[in-house]
Short mmCIF file of C-alpha atoms in Angstrom, two decimals:
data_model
loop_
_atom_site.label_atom_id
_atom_site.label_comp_id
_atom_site.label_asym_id
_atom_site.label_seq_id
_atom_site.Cartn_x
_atom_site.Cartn_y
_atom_site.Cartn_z
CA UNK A 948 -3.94 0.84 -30.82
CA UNK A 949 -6.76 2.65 -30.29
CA UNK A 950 -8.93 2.83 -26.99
CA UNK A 951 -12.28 1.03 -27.16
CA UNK A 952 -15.08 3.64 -26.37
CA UNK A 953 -16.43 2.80 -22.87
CA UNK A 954 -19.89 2.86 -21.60
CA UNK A 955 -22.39 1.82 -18.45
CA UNK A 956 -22.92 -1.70 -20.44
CA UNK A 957 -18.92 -1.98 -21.14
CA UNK A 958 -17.05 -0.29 -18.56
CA UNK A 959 -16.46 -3.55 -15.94
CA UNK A 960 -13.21 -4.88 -16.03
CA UNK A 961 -12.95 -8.45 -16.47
CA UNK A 962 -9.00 -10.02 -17.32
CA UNK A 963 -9.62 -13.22 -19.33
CA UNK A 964 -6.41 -15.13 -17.74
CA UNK A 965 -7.77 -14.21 -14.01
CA UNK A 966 -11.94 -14.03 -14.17
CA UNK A 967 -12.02 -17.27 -16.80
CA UNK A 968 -8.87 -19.41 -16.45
CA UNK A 969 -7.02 -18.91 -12.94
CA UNK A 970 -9.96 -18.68 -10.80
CA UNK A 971 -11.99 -21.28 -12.23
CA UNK A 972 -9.18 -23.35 -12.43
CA UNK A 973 -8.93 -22.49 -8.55
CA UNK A 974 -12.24 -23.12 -7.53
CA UNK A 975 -12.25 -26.68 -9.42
CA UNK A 976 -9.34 -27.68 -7.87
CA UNK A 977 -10.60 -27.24 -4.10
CA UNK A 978 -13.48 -28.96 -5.14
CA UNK A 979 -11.79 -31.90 -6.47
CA UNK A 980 -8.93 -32.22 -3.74
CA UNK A 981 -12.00 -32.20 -1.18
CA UNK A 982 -13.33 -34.64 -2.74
CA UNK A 983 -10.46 -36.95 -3.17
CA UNK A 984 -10.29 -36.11 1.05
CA UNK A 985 -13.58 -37.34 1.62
CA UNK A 986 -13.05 -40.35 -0.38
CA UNK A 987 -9.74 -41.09 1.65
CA UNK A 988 -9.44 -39.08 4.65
CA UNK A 989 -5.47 -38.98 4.74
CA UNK A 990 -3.28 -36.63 6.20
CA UNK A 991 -1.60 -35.98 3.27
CA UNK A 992 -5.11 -35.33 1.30
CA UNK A 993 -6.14 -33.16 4.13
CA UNK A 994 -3.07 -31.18 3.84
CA UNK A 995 -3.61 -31.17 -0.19
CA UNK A 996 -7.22 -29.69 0.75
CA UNK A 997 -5.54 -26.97 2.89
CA UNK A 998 -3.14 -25.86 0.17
CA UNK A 999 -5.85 -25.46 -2.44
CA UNK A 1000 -8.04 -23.42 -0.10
CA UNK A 1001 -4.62 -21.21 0.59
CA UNK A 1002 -4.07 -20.88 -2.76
CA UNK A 1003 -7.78 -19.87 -3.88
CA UNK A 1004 -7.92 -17.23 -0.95
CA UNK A 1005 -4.10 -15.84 -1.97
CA UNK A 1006 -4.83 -15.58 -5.61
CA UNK A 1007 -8.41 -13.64 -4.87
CA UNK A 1008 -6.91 -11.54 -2.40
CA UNK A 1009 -4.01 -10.60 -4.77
CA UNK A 1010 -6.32 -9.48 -7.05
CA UNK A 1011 -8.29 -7.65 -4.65
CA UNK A 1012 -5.57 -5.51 -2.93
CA UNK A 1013 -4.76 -3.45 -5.58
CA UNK A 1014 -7.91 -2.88 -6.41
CA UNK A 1015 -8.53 -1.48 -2.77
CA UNK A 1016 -5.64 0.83 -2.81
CA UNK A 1017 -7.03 1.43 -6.47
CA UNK A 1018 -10.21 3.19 -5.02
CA UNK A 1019 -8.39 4.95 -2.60
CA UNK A 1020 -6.59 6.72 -5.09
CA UNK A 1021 -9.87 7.24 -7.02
CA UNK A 1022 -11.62 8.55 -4.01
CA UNK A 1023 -8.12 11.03 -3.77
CA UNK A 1024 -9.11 12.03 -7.27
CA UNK A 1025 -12.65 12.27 -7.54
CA UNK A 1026 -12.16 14.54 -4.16
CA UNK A 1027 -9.68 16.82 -5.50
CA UNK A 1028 -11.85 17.48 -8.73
CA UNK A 1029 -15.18 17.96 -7.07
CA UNK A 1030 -13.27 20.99 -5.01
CA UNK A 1031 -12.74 22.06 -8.44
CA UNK A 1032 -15.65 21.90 -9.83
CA UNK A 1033 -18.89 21.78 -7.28
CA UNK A 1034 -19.91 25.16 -6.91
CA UNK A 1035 -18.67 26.70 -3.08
CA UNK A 1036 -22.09 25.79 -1.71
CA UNK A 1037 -21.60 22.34 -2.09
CA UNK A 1038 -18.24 21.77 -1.03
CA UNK A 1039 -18.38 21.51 2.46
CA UNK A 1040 -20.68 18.63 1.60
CA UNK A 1041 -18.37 16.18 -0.34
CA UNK A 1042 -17.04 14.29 2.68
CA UNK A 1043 -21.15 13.12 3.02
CA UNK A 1044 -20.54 11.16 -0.33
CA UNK A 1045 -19.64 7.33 -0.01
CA UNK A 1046 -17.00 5.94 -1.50
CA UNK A 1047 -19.05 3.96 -3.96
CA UNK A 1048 -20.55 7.21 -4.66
CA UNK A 1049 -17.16 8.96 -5.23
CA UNK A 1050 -15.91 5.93 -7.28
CA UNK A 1051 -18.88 6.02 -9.74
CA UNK A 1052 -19.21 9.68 -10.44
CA UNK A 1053 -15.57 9.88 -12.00
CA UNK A 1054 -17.14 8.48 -15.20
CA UNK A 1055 -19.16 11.78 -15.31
CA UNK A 1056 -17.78 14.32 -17.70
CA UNK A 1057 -16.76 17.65 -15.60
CA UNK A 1058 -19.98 19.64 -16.76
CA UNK A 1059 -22.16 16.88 -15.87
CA UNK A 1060 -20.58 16.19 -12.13
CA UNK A 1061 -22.13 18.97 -10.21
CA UNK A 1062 -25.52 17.76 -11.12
CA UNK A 1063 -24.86 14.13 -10.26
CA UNK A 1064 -23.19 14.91 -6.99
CA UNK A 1065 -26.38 17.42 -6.03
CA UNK A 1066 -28.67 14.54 -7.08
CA UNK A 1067 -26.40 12.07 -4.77
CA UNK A 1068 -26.30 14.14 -2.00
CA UNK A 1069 -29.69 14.56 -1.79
CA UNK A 1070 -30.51 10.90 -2.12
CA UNK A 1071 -31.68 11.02 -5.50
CA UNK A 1072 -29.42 8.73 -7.03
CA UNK A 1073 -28.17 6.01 -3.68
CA UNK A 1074 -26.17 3.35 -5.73
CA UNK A 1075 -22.72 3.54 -7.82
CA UNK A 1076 -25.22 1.79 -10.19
CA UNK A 1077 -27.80 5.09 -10.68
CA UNK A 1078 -24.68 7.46 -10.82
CA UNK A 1079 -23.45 5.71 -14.01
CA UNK A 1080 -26.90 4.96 -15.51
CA UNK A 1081 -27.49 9.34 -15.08
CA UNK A 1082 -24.28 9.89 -16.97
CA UNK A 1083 -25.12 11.48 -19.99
CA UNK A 1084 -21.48 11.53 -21.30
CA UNK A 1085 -19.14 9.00 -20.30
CA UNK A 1086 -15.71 10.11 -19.29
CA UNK A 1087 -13.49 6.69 -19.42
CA UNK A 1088 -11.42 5.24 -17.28
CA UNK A 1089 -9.11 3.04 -19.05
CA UNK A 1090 -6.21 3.22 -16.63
CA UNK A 1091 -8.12 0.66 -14.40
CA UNK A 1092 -6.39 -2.73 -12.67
#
């Protein structure tokens, strides 16, 4: 099967089972056990209310740890490839870039990253959001979590 082309527009992540079933599913469910708590203020409705708040948190957090050690990885990466490919001048200056920075500009095809890190650096382009938006030619990550 082949690999969808990826862009600024289509390059978010989103798992159907997690982002539209599971969590909403979640979030409904503390709703309605506090509600049912409120309407009978029982221990055992209390504790019901507890577990579905444990269970929201757990599931989001679960999701949320890998991508964590995810961006680490990326930052890893997108470090090792900028020594590669900034020019020696600039170098000594890729510790100054955040890691939302770092994180965006690995979408950037290698020709196009020493320009996009210069124009980060200097505070030309702040956000992960204006890094992607300069890409020219987008370099895809489909190996995302």
């Amino acid at each position: 099967m082949a690999e969808k082309t990826q862009t600024f527009a289509s390059h978010r992540r989103f798992i159907p089972a997690f982002h539209f079933f599971a969590l909403p599913v979640l979030l409904i469910n503390v709703f309605a056990v506090a509600y049912q708590f409120v309407r009978d203020p029982r221990l055992v409705n209390g504790w019901a209310l507890l577990v579905a708040i444990a269970l929201a948190i757990g599931i989001t957090w679960s999701r949320f740890m890998p991508l964590r050690a995810q961006d680490r990885i990326i930052r890893l990466e997108e470090r090792t490839r900028l020594e590669r490919l900034l020019p020696s001048d600039m170098r000594g200056r890729i510790g100054e870039l955040t890691s939302r920075q770092l994180i965006a500009i690995r979408f950037a095809a290698d020709d196009e990253v020493p320009d996009l890190t210069r124009r980060a650096l200097n505070g030309e382009l702040k956000s992960p959001s204006e890094i992607k938006r300069a890409i020219r030619n987008w370099r895809a990550d489909h190996m995302r979590v």
